[in-house]
């Protein structure tokens, strides 16, 4: 009888230990507690996002948080990777783009904070200002519908184009143009990563290029463009995570570091005003 009791007791103990082991393993996959070693992966554009993340990773390594940066060269893959749980966060987009992706794809993604503004700029090999661009010219822009108002803002501010009254510029589309006396044509059939090559090949009188692709190609948005976006742009680049992960300690710590004074100084010194820390 004692032997049977001993076997039952041993079996119960094994079950308890197994349960404890599974609980510990489950907690590890959900995210480590604050202060414990952790590892996160972040999909990011090459420049400046990945460069900024690498600097943040150095800081976080001292806190036993490992940041693996996965570089992605397009604007469609990072949100899919995040939604499919192949990465823990991404860093490449602004709020209007994220909102558009959530609406069109049904992604359950959220921003955990803004990091910097990449001032978009207009580039031309032949003209020194928007006013110099000949009537009837084609302006090359990306095929990102979330930024049509952003493209138009250059021309609206210069008084060359008018949009429908009452529409905020960040919400505007090409369909909202009411006055275009110079007959500019906005060609939005090109992926944003290809615009630098088209500018260098002088394929249009003017090309509007995102700062990350410009910088990655060795262009300086401040020095090489004919007009650059102002620093109060509503298009701050953010870190996105899956809905429900906003409170994961390692992700919260990531955005804290990215928004820290140390990172503000790094961005200002590293990019000389071509990249602006978010307010």
Tab-separated table of N, CA, C and O in Angstrom, residues 13-136:
chain	number	residue	atom	x	y	z
A	13	UNK	N	3.719	14.863	-8.314
A	13	UNK	CA	4.830	15.816	-8.309
A	13	UNK	C	5.316	16.110	-9.719
A	13	UNK	O	5.611	17.251	-10.087
A	14	UNK	N	5.391	15.076	-10.546
A	14	UNK	CA	5.801	15.250	-11.949
A	14	UNK	C	4.833	16.165	-12.681
A	14	UNK	O	5.232	17.055	-13.440
A	15	UNK	N	3.515	15.979	-12.437
A	15	UNK	CA	2.512	16.826	-13.082
A	15	UNK	C	2.668	18.272	-12.662
A	15	UNK	O	2.572	19.194	-13.480
A	16	UNK	N	2.933	18.522	-11.396
A	16	UNK	CA	3.109	19.889	-10.893
A	16	UNK	C	4.317	20.549	-11.535
A	16	UNK	O	4.284	21.692	-11.987
A	17	UNK	N	5.428	19.798	-11.588
A	17	UNK	CA	6.643	20.358	-12.199
A	17	UNK	C	6.439	20.640	-13.667
A	17	UNK	O	6.912	21.659	-14.198
A	18	UNK	N	5.735	19.775	-14.386
A	18	UNK	CA	5.471	19.982	-15.809
A	18	UNK	C	4.635	21.223	-16.010
A	18	UNK	O	4.873	22.026	-16.917
A	19	UNK	N	3.623	21.385	-15.129
A	19	UNK	CA	2.753	22.560	-15.230
A	19	UNK	C	3.545	23.830	-15.000
A	19	UNK	O	3.372	24.834	-15.689
A	20	UNK	N	4.440	23.801	-14.006
A	20	UNK	CA	5.282	24.971	-13.728
A	20	UNK	C	6.168	25.287	-14.914
A	20	UNK	O	6.375	26.444	-15.276
A	21	UNK	N	6.713	24.188	-15.522
A	21	UNK	CA	7.574	24.403	-16.685
A	21	UNK	C	6.829	25.034	-17.821
A	21	UNK	O	7.311	25.960	-18.475
A	22	UNK	N	5.591	24.572	-18.104
A	22	UNK	CA	4.794	25.133	-19.183
A	22	UNK	C	4.417	26.568	-18.905
A	22	UNK	O	4.391	27.414	-19.782
A	23	UNK	N	4.131	26.881	-17.635
A	23	UNK	CA	3.772	28.258	-17.275
A	23	UNK	C	4.927	29.179	-17.522
A	23	UNK	O	4.788	30.258	-18.083
A	24	UNK	N	6.140	28.733	-17.115
A	24	UNK	CA	7.322	29.573	-17.316
A	24	UNK	C	7.588	29.793	-18.782
A	24	UNK	O	7.915	30.892	-19.216
A	25	UNK	N	7.419	28.715	-19.575
A	25	UNK	CA	7.659	28.820	-21.016
A	25	UNK	C	6.673	29.770	-21.659
A	25	UNK	O	7.014	30.580	-22.507
A	26	UNK	N	5.403	29.679	-21.233
A	26	UNK	CA	4.366	30.562	-21.775
A	26	UNK	C	4.671	32.012	-21.475
A	26	UNK	O	4.551	32.876	-22.323
A	27	UNK	N	5.118	32.281	-20.217
A	27	UNK	CA	5.436	33.657	-19.860
A	27	UNK	C	6.558	34.190	-20.727
A	27	UNK	O	6.574	35.359	-21.105
A	28	UNK	N	7.515	33.333	-21.079
A	28	UNK	CA	8.627	33.790	-21.892
A	28	UNK	C	8.179	34.228	-23.269
A	28	UNK	O	8.692	35.189	-23.817
A	29	UNK	N	7.193	33.530	-23.856
A	29	UNK	CA	6.750	33.895	-25.192
A	29	UNK	C	5.905	35.148	-25.177
A	29	UNK	O	5.806	35.845	-26.172
A	30	UNK	N	5.276	35.453	-24.036
A	30	UNK	CA	4.432	36.637	-23.967
A	30	UNK	C	5.255	37.907	-23.760
A	30	UNK	O	4.769	39.008	-23.919
A	31	UNK	N	6.488	37.765	-23.359
A	31	UNK	CA	7.308	38.952	-23.118
A	31	UNK	C	7.868	38.891	-21.715
A	31	UNK	O	7.174	38.584	-20.748
A	32	UNK	N	9.157	39.180	-21.584
A	32	UNK	CA	9.828	39.089	-20.307
A	32	UNK	C	9.398	40.206	-19.388
A	32	UNK	O	9.035	41.294	-19.826
A	33	UNK	N	9.451	39.952	-18.108
A	33	UNK	CA	9.145	40.983	-17.137
A	33	UNK	C	10.231	42.045	-17.176
A	33	UNK	O	11.372	41.798	-17.579
A	34	UNK	N	9.868	43.227	-16.729
A	34	UNK	CA	10.797	44.348	-16.791
A	34	UNK	C	12.042	44.017	-15.990
A	34	UNK	O	11.985	43.546	-14.855
A	35	UNK	N	13.214	44.275	-16.559
A	35	UNK	CA	14.472	44.000	-15.885
A	35	UNK	C	15.065	42.665	-16.247
A	35	UNK	O	16.235	42.411	-15.967
A	36	UNK	N	14.292	41.763	-16.852
A	36	UNK	CA	14.799	40.466	-17.256
A	36	UNK	C	15.257	40.518	-18.712
A	36	UNK	O	14.809	41.359	-19.484
A	37	UNK	N	16.187	39.617	-19.110
A	37	UNK	CA	16.635	39.590	-20.507
A	37	UNK	C	15.462	39.412	-21.464
A	37	UNK	O	14.526	38.670	-21.186
A	38	UNK	N	15.494	40.118	-22.569
A	38	UNK	CA	14.415	40.034	-23.559
A	38	UNK	C	15.001	40.230	-24.944
A	38	UNK	O	16.096	40.772	-25.104
A	39	UNK	N	14.264	39.789	-25.954
A	39	UNK	CA	14.702	39.930	-27.346
A	39	UNK	C	13.504	40.324	-28.196
A	39	UNK	O	12.439	39.735	-28.083
A	40	UNK	N	13.681	41.359	-29.022
A	40	UNK	CA	12.611	41.803	-29.914
A	40	UNK	C	13.168	42.005	-31.312
A	40	UNK	O	14.346	42.308	-31.499
A	41	UNK	N	12.292	41.839	-32.302
A	41	UNK	CA	12.689	42.067	-33.690
A	41	UNK	C	11.853	43.212	-34.255
A	41	UNK	O	10.650	43.296	-33.989
A	42	UNK	N	12.507	44.073	-35.033
A	42	UNK	CA	11.842	45.249	-35.583
A	42	UNK	C	12.145	45.343	-37.072
A	42	UNK	O	13.310	45.387	-37.470
A	43	UNK	N	11.099	45.375	-37.908
A	43	UNK	CA	11.273	45.588	-39.343
A	43	UNK	C	11.391	47.088	-39.591
A	43	UNK	O	10.609	47.874	-39.044
A	44	UNK	N	12.362	47.485	-40.413
A	44	UNK	CA	12.604	48.915	-40.598
A	44	UNK	C	13.169	49.207	-41.972
A	44	UNK	O	13.823	48.359	-42.592
A	45	UNK	N	12.918	50.425	-42.449
A	45	UNK	CA	13.570	50.917	-43.665
A	45	UNK	C	15.055	51.102	-43.379
A	45	UNK	O	15.443	51.356	-42.231
A	46	UNK	N	15.905	51.014	-44.417
A	46	UNK	CA	17.358	51.081	-44.188
A	46	UNK	C	17.825	52.379	-43.519
A	46	UNK	O	18.542	52.352	-42.515
A	47	UNK	N	17.451	53.511	-44.108
A	47	UNK	CA	17.909	54.800	-43.586
A	47	UNK	C	16.736	55.766	-43.554
A	47	UNK	O	15.972	55.824	-44.519
A	48	UNK	N	16.610	56.480	-42.447
A	48	UNK	CA	17.431	56.447	-41.237
A	48	UNK	C	16.923	55.482	-40.178
A	48	UNK	O	17.545	55.340	-39.117
A	49	UNK	N	15.802	54.811	-40.445
A	49	UNK	CA	15.150	54.013	-39.408
A	49	UNK	C	16.065	52.949	-38.808
A	49	UNK	O	16.192	52.859	-37.579
A	50	UNK	N	16.674	52.129	-39.661
A	50	UNK	CA	17.544	51.069	-39.158
A	50	UNK	C	18.748	51.652	-38.437
A	50	UNK	O	19.197	51.107	-37.419
A	51	UNK	N	19.273	52.769	-38.937
A	51	UNK	CA	20.426	53.407	-38.288
A	51	UNK	C	20.058	53.910	-36.898
A	51	UNK	O	20.825	53.770	-35.948
A	52	UNK	N	18.885	54.515	-36.780
A	52	UNK	CA	18.420	54.994	-35.479
A	52	UNK	C	18.188	53.814	-34.536
A	52	UNK	O	18.546	53.865	-33.350
A	53	UNK	N	17.606	52.737	-35.054
A	53	UNK	CA	17.371	51.554	-34.236
A	53	UNK	C	18.670	50.921	-33.746
A	53	UNK	O	18.748	50.442	-32.606
A	54	UNK	N	19.686	50.908	-34.592
A	54	UNK	CA	20.966	50.327	-34.188
A	54	UNK	C	21.567	51.102	-33.018
A	54	UNK	O	22.160	50.520	-32.103
A	55	UNK	N	21.409	52.425	-33.050
A	55	UNK	CA	21.885	53.233	-31.931
A	55	UNK	C	21.077	52.921	-30.681
A	55	UNK	O	21.637	52.760	-29.587
A	56	UNK	N	19.762	52.830	-30.811
A	56	UNK	CA	18.918	52.479	-29.671
A	56	UNK	C	19.262	51.086	-29.147
A	56	UNK	O	19.231	50.845	-27.930
A	57	UNK	N	19.597	50.174	-30.057
A	57	UNK	CA	19.938	48.804	-29.661
A	57	UNK	C	21.173	48.782	-28.768
A	57	UNK	O	21.270	47.966	-27.841
A	58	UNK	N	22.130	49.670	-29.023
A	58	UNK	CA	23.331	49.748	-28.183
A	58	UNK	C	22.958	50.127	-26.751
A	58	UNK	O	23.518	49.584	-25.789
A	59	UNK	N	22.020	51.056	-26.629
A	59	UNK	CA	21.582	51.487	-25.299
A	59	UNK	C	20.824	50.369	-24.591
A	59	UNK	O	21.061	50.071	-23.419
A	60	UNK	N	19.934	49.723	-25.326
A	60	UNK	CA	19.100	48.683	-24.734
A	60	UNK	C	19.895	47.419	-24.405
A	60	UNK	O	19.516	46.676	-23.497
A	61	UNK	N	20.994	47.185	-25.120
A	61	UNK	CA	21.829	46.010	-24.833
A	61	UNK	C	22.378	46.073	-23.413
A	61	UNK	O	22.580	45.035	-22.761
A	62	UNK	N	22.608	47.282	-22.923
A	62	UNK	CA	23.105	47.457	-21.559
A	62	UNK	C	22.040	47.093	-20.526
A	62	UNK	O	22.342	46.921	-19.348
A	63	UNK	N	20.785	46.984	-20.969
A	63	UNK	CA	19.681	46.608	-20.088
A	63	UNK	C	19.228	45.168	-20.363
A	63	UNK	O	18.135	44.768	-19.970
A	64	UNK	N	20.040	44.407	-21.089
A	64	UNK	CA	19.733	43.012	-21.442
A	64	UNK	C	18.511	42.892	-22.342
A	64	UNK	O	17.784	41.894	-22.294
A	65	UNK	N	18.274	43.924	-23.165
A	65	UNK	CA	17.230	43.833	-24.188
A	65	UNK	C	17.916	43.810	-25.552
A	65	UNK	O	18.597	44.770	-25.924
A	66	UNK	N	17.772	42.726	-26.269
A	66	UNK	CA	18.385	42.580	-27.585
A	66	UNK	C	17.390	43.022	-28.655
A	66	UNK	O	16.248	42.554	-28.680
A	67	UNK	N	17.830	43.913	-29.539
A	67	UNK	CA	16.989	44.398	-30.637
A	67	UNK	C	17.556	43.883	-31.951
A	67	UNK	O	18.682	44.238	-32.328
A	68	UNK	N	16.806	43.047	-32.630
A	68	UNK	CA	17.206	42.551	-33.942
A	68	UNK	C	16.507	43.380	-35.018
A	68	UNK	O	15.279	43.399	-35.083
A	69	UNK	N	17.294	44.051	-35.841
A	69	UNK	CA	16.747	44.930	-36.869
A	69	UNK	C	16.683	44.179	-38.189
A	69	UNK	O	17.702	43.689	-38.681
A	70	UNK	N	15.477	44.074	-38.751
A	70	UNK	CA	15.288	43.411	-40.046
A	70	UNK	C	14.989	44.486	-41.094
A	70	UNK	O	13.929	45.111	-41.068
A	71	UNK	N	15.924	44.695	-41.996
A	71	UNK	CA	15.786	45.763	-42.982
A	71	UNK	C	14.853	45.341	-44.113
A	71	UNK	O	14.982	44.255	-44.676
A	72	UNK	N	13.906	46.226	-44.426
A	72	UNK	CA	12.945	45.998	-45.504
A	72	UNK	C	12.952	47.224	-46.405
A	72	UNK	O	12.891	48.352	-45.916
A	73	UNK	N	13.004	47.014	-47.709
A	73	UNK	CA	13.178	48.128	-48.644
A	73	UNK	C	11.889	48.665	-49.247
A	73	UNK	O	11.937	49.579	-50.061
A	74	UNK	N	10.755	48.104	-48.879
A	74	UNK	CA	9.504	48.607	-49.452
A	74	UNK	C	8.544	48.991	-48.334
A	74	UNK	O	8.817	48.776	-47.155
A	75	UNK	N	7.389	49.551	-48.721
A	75	UNK	CA	6.428	50.048	-47.743
A	75	UNK	C	5.272	49.084	-47.477
A	75	UNK	O	4.427	49.370	-46.644
A	76	UNK	N	5.212	47.975	-48.180
A	76	UNK	CA	4.083	47.055	-48.014
A	76	UNK	C	4.411	45.864	-47.121
A	76	UNK	O	3.520	45.332	-46.451
A	77	UNK	N	5.667	45.456	-47.104
A	77	UNK	CA	6.047	44.261	-46.345
A	77	UNK	C	6.045	44.433	-44.830
A	77	UNK	O	5.588	43.532	-44.107
A	78	UNK	N	6.535	45.552	-44.272
A	78	UNK	CA	6.676	45.629	-42.805
A	78	UNK	C	5.383	45.418	-42.023
A	78	UNK	O	5.394	44.752	-40.979
A	79	UNK	N	4.268	45.961	-42.488
A	79	UNK	CA	3.017	45.765	-41.755
A	79	UNK	C	2.520	44.333	-41.867
A	79	UNK	O	1.926	43.797	-40.920
A	80	UNK	N	2.753	43.700	-43.011
A	80	UNK	CA	2.373	42.296	-43.154
A	80	UNK	C	3.194	41.429	-42.203
A	80	UNK	O	2.654	40.526	-41.547
A	81	UNK	N	4.501	41.692	-42.134
A	81	UNK	CA	5.364	40.937	-41.220
A	81	UNK	C	4.899	41.082	-39.779
A	81	UNK	O	4.877	40.107	-39.016
A	82	UNK	N	4.513	42.291	-39.418
A	82	UNK	CA	4.056	42.539	-38.053
A	82	UNK	C	2.727	41.840	-37.784
A	82	UNK	O	2.551	41.183	-36.751
A	83	UNK	N	1.796	41.971	-38.712
A	83	UNK	CA	0.481	41.345	-38.540
A	83	UNK	C	0.591	39.820	-38.473
A	83	UNK	O	-0.155	39.164	-37.739
A	84	UNK	N	1.558	39.258	-39.222
A	84	UNK	CA	1.749	37.813	-39.258
A	84	UNK	C	2.638	37.300	-38.126
A	84	UNK	O	3.025	36.133	-38.106
A	85	UNK	N	2.995	38.198	-37.195
A	85	UNK	CA	3.799	37.862	-36.017
A	85	UNK	C	5.200	37.384	-36.374
A	85	UNK	O	5.821	36.631	-35.630
A	86	UNK	N	5.717	37.847	-37.513
A	86	UNK	CA	7.090	37.514	-37.887
A	86	UNK	C	8.088	38.495	-37.285
A	86	UNK	O	9.287	38.216	-37.239
A	87	UNK	N	7.614	39.651	-36.855
A	87	UNK	CA	8.417	40.617	-36.103
A	87	UNK	C	7.551	41.147	-34.967
A	87	UNK	O	6.326	40.961	-34.951
A	88	UNK	N	8.178	41.823	-34.019
A	88	UNK	CA	7.454	42.347	-32.860
A	88	UNK	C	7.018	43.794	-33.039
A	88	UNK	O	6.139	44.277	-32.314
A	89	UNK	N	7.640	44.492	-33.975
A	89	UNK	CA	7.321	45.905	-34.204
A	89	UNK	C	7.853	46.295	-35.572
A	89	UNK	O	8.615	45.540	-36.202
A	90	UNK	N	7.423	47.455	-36.048
A	90	UNK	CA	8.077	48.003	-37.242
A	90	UNK	C	8.246	49.496	-37.087
A	90	UNK	O	7.582	50.142	-36.269
A	91	UNK	N	9.150	50.037	-37.889
A	91	UNK	CA	9.515	51.449	-37.790
A	91	UNK	C	9.835	51.939	-39.197
A	91	UNK	O	10.920	51.726	-39.706
A	92	UNK	N	8.814	52.554	-39.852
A	92	UNK	CA	9.036	53.020	-41.212
A	92	UNK	C	7.959	53.995	-41.679
A	92	UNK	O	8.121	54.662	-42.688
A	93	UNK	N	6.847	54.104	-40.955
A	93	UNK	CA	5.656	54.761	-41.487
A	93	UNK	C	5.180	55.888	-40.582
A	93	UNK	O	5.635	56.026	-39.439
A	94	UNK	N	4.234	56.682	-41.114
A	94	UNK	CA	3.601	57.731	-40.316
A	94	UNK	C	2.131	57.364	-40.104
A	94	UNK	O	1.621	56.378	-40.659
A	95	UNK	N	1.428	58.174	-39.309
A	95	UNK	CA	0.050	57.855	-38.935
A	95	UNK	C	-0.900	57.745	-40.123
A	95	UNK	O	-1.691	56.784	-40.192
A	96	UNK	N	-0.895	58.694	-41.081
A	96	UNK	CA	-1.822	58.537	-42.214
A	96	UNK	C	-1.624	57.224	-42.976
A	96	UNK	O	-2.596	56.607	-43.414
A	97	UNK	N	-0.366	56.803	-43.134
A	97	UNK	CA	-0.118	55.550	-43.851
A	97	UNK	C	-0.606	54.356	-43.025
A	97	UNK	O	-1.244	53.436	-43.556
A	98	UNK	N	-0.302	54.357	-41.721
A	98	UNK	CA	-0.745	53.265	-40.868
A	98	UNK	C	-2.268	53.168	-40.863
A	98	UNK	O	-2.835	52.067	-40.986
A	99	UNK	N	-2.940	54.297	-40.757
A	99	UNK	CA	-4.400	54.296	-40.768
A	99	UNK	C	-4.945	53.705	-42.072
A	99	UNK	O	-5.929	52.948	-42.063
A	100	UNK	N	-4.307	54.040	-43.193
A	100	UNK	CA	-4.731	53.505	-44.478
A	100	UNK	C	-4.529	52.006	-44.575
A	100	UNK	O	-5.378	51.276	-45.110
A	101	UNK	N	-3.414	51.521	-44.041
A	101	UNK	CA	-3.123	50.084	-44.055
A	101	UNK	C	-4.118	49.312	-43.183
A	101	UNK	O	-4.581	48.229	-43.551
A	102	UNK	N	-4.427	49.872	-42.020
A	102	UNK	CA	-5.383	49.229	-41.116
A	102	UNK	C	-6.752	49.134	-41.786
A	102	UNK	O	-7.433	48.100	-41.724
A	103	UNK	N	-7.139	50.220	-42.457
A	103	UNK	CA	-8.448	50.239	-43.101
A	103	UNK	C	-8.519	49.292	-44.298
A	103	UNK	O	-9.503	48.581	-44.487
A	104	UNK	N	-7.466	49.275	-45.108
A	104	UNK	CA	-7.519	48.484	-46.342
A	104	UNK	C	-7.234	47.002	-46.123
A	104	UNK	O	-7.751	46.153	-46.853
A	105	UNK	N	-6.413	46.664	-45.126
A	105	UNK	CA	-6.033	45.260	-44.911
A	105	UNK	C	-6.652	44.645	-43.663
A	105	UNK	O	-6.534	43.429	-43.457
A	106	UNK	N	-7.246	45.468	-42.819
A	106	UNK	CA	-7.813	44.925	-41.595
A	106	UNK	C	-6.773	44.587	-40.543
A	106	UNK	O	-7.059	43.829	-39.602
A	107	UNK	N	-5.563	45.122	-40.680
A	107	UNK	CA	-4.519	44.858	-39.686
A	107	UNK	C	-4.934	45.406	-38.326
A	107	UNK	O	-5.500	46.493	-38.229
A	108	UNK	N	-4.610	44.682	-37.274
A	108	UNK	CA	-4.843	45.163	-35.912
A	108	UNK	C	-3.514	45.651	-35.345
A	108	UNK	O	-2.844	44.964	-34.573
A	109	UNK	N	-3.129	46.828	-35.779
A	109	UNK	CA	-1.846	47.424	-35.409
A	109	UNK	C	-2.072	48.766	-34.740
A	109	UNK	O	-3.032	49.471	-35.036
A	110	UNK	N	-1.140	49.140	-33.860
A	110	UNK	CA	-1.253	50.400	-33.135
A	110	UNK	C	0.107	51.083	-33.079
A	110	UNK	O	1.148	50.433	-33.055
A	111	UNK	N	0.103	52.407	-33.020
A	111	UNK	CA	1.325	53.171	-32.785
A	111	UNK	C	1.603	53.220	-31.291
A	111	UNK	O	0.672	53.386	-30.491
A	112	UNK	N	2.889	53.100	-30.919
A	112	UNK	CA	3.258	53.296	-29.519
A	112	UNK	C	4.047	54.587	-29.336
A	112	UNK	O	4.498	54.892	-28.234
A	113	UNK	N	4.205	55.369	-30.432
A	113	UNK	CA	4.863	56.661	-30.280
A	113	UNK	C	5.594	57.112	-31.522
A	113	UNK	O	6.038	56.301	-32.338
A	114	UNK	N	5.712	58.428	-31.661
A	114	UNK	CA	6.446	59.031	-32.776
A	114	UNK	C	7.930	59.177	-32.438
A	114	UNK	O	8.293	59.359	-31.266
A	115	UNK	N	8.770	59.136	-33.465
A	115	UNK	CA	10.211	59.225	-33.252
A	115	UNK	C	10.824	60.425	-33.979
A	115	UNK	O	11.536	61.231	-33.373
A	116	UNK	N	10.534	60.546	-35.281
A	116	UNK	CA	11.165	61.629	-36.033
A	116	UNK	C	10.326	61.997	-37.251
A	116	UNK	O	9.413	61.262	-37.639
A	117	UNK	N	10.658	63.120	-37.821
A	117	UNK	CA	10.033	63.562	-39.064
A	117	UNK	C	11.093	63.540	-40.159
A	117	UNK	O	12.207	64.026	-39.973
A	118	UNK	N	10.730	62.953	-41.283
A	118	UNK	CA	11.619	62.960	-42.449
A	118	UNK	C	11.052	63.963	-43.448
A	118	UNK	O	10.096	63.656	-44.153
A	119	UNK	N	11.604	65.146	-43.507
A	119	UNK	CA	11.031	66.159	-44.398
A	119	UNK	C	11.138	65.741	-45.862
A	119	UNK	O	12.230	65.573	-46.401
A	120	UNK	N	10.002	65.571	-46.498
A	120	UNK	CA	9.951	65.243	-47.917
A	120	UNK	C	10.431	66.450	-48.715
A	120	UNK	O	10.337	67.591	-48.248
A	121	UNK	N	10.939	66.218	-49.907
A	121	UNK	CA	11.469	67.332	-50.694
A	121	UNK	C	11.218	67.120	-52.184
A	121	UNK	O	10.994	65.995	-52.640
A	122	UNK	N	11.240	68.239	-52.918
A	122	UNK	CA	11.089	68.223	-54.372
A	122	UNK	C	12.478	68.403	-54.990
A	122	UNK	O	13.205	69.336	-54.632
A	123	UNK	N	12.830	67.533	-55.920
A	123	UNK	CA	14.147	67.555	-56.562
A	123	UNK	C	13.983	67.843	-58.057
A	123	UNK	O	13.035	67.377	-58.692
A	124	UNK	N	14.925	68.603	-58.592
A	124	UNK	CA	14.917	68.874	-60.027
A	124	UNK	C	16.344	69.076	-60.501
A	124	UNK	O	17.160	69.713	-59.825
A	125	UNK	N	16.650	68.519	-61.658
A	125	UNK	CA	17.976	68.716	-62.256
A	125	UNK	C	18.053	70.002	-63.071
A	125	UNK	O	19.151	70.486	-63.359
A	126	UNK	N	16.903	70.556	-63.434
A	126	UNK	CA	16.892	71.668	-64.390
A	126	UNK	C	16.356	72.984	-63.828
A	126	UNK	O	16.597	74.041	-64.419
A	127	UNK	N	15.650	72.941	-62.689
A	127	UNK	CA	14.990	74.148	-62.202
A	127	UNK	C	15.329	74.396	-60.737
A	127	UNK	O	15.577	73.457	-59.980
A	128	UNK	N	15.345	75.666	-60.371
A	128	UNK	CA	15.769	76.057	-59.024
A	128	UNK	C	14.618	76.312	-58.070
A	128	UNK	O	14.839	76.516	-56.872
A	129	UNK	N	13.411	76.351	-58.567
A	129	UNK	CA	12.252	76.577	-57.703
A	129	UNK	C	11.006	76.001	-58.358
A	129	UNK	O	11.005	75.703	-59.564
A	130	UNK	N	9.951	75.857	-57.578
A	130	UNK	CA	8.696	75.361	-58.133
A	130	UNK	C	8.151	76.313	-59.190
A	130	UNK	O	7.572	75.889	-60.199
A	131	UNK	N	8.327	77.609	-58.956
A	131	UNK	CA	7.820	78.608	-59.881
A	131	UNK	C	8.490	78.537	-61.249
A	131	UNK	O	7.924	78.999	-62.251
A	132	UNK	N	9.704	77.962	-61.310
A	132	UNK	CA	10.424	77.849	-62.579
A	132	UNK	C	9.975	76.660	-63.424
A	132	UNK	O	10.305	76.581	-64.619
A	133	UNK	N	9.269	75.728	-62.832
A	133	UNK	CA	8.855	74.527	-63.564
A	133	UNK	C	7.858	74.920	-64.650
A	133	UNK	O	6.860	75.602	-64.381
A	134	UNK	N	8.082	74.529	-65.896
A	134	UNK	CA	7.221	74.959	-67.016
A	134	UNK	C	5.784	74.445	-66.902
A	134	UNK	O	5.526	73.389	-66.313
A	135	UNK	N	4.873	75.199	-67.478
A	135	UNK	CA	3.474	74.776	-67.518
A	135	UNK	C	3.359	73.432	-68.239
A	135	UNK	O	4.080	73.167	-69.215
A	136	UNK	N	2.459	72.603	-67.765
A	136	UNK	CA	2.231	71.310	-68.393
A	136	UNK	C	3.224	70.236	-67.991
A	136	UNK	O	3.169	69.123	-68.526
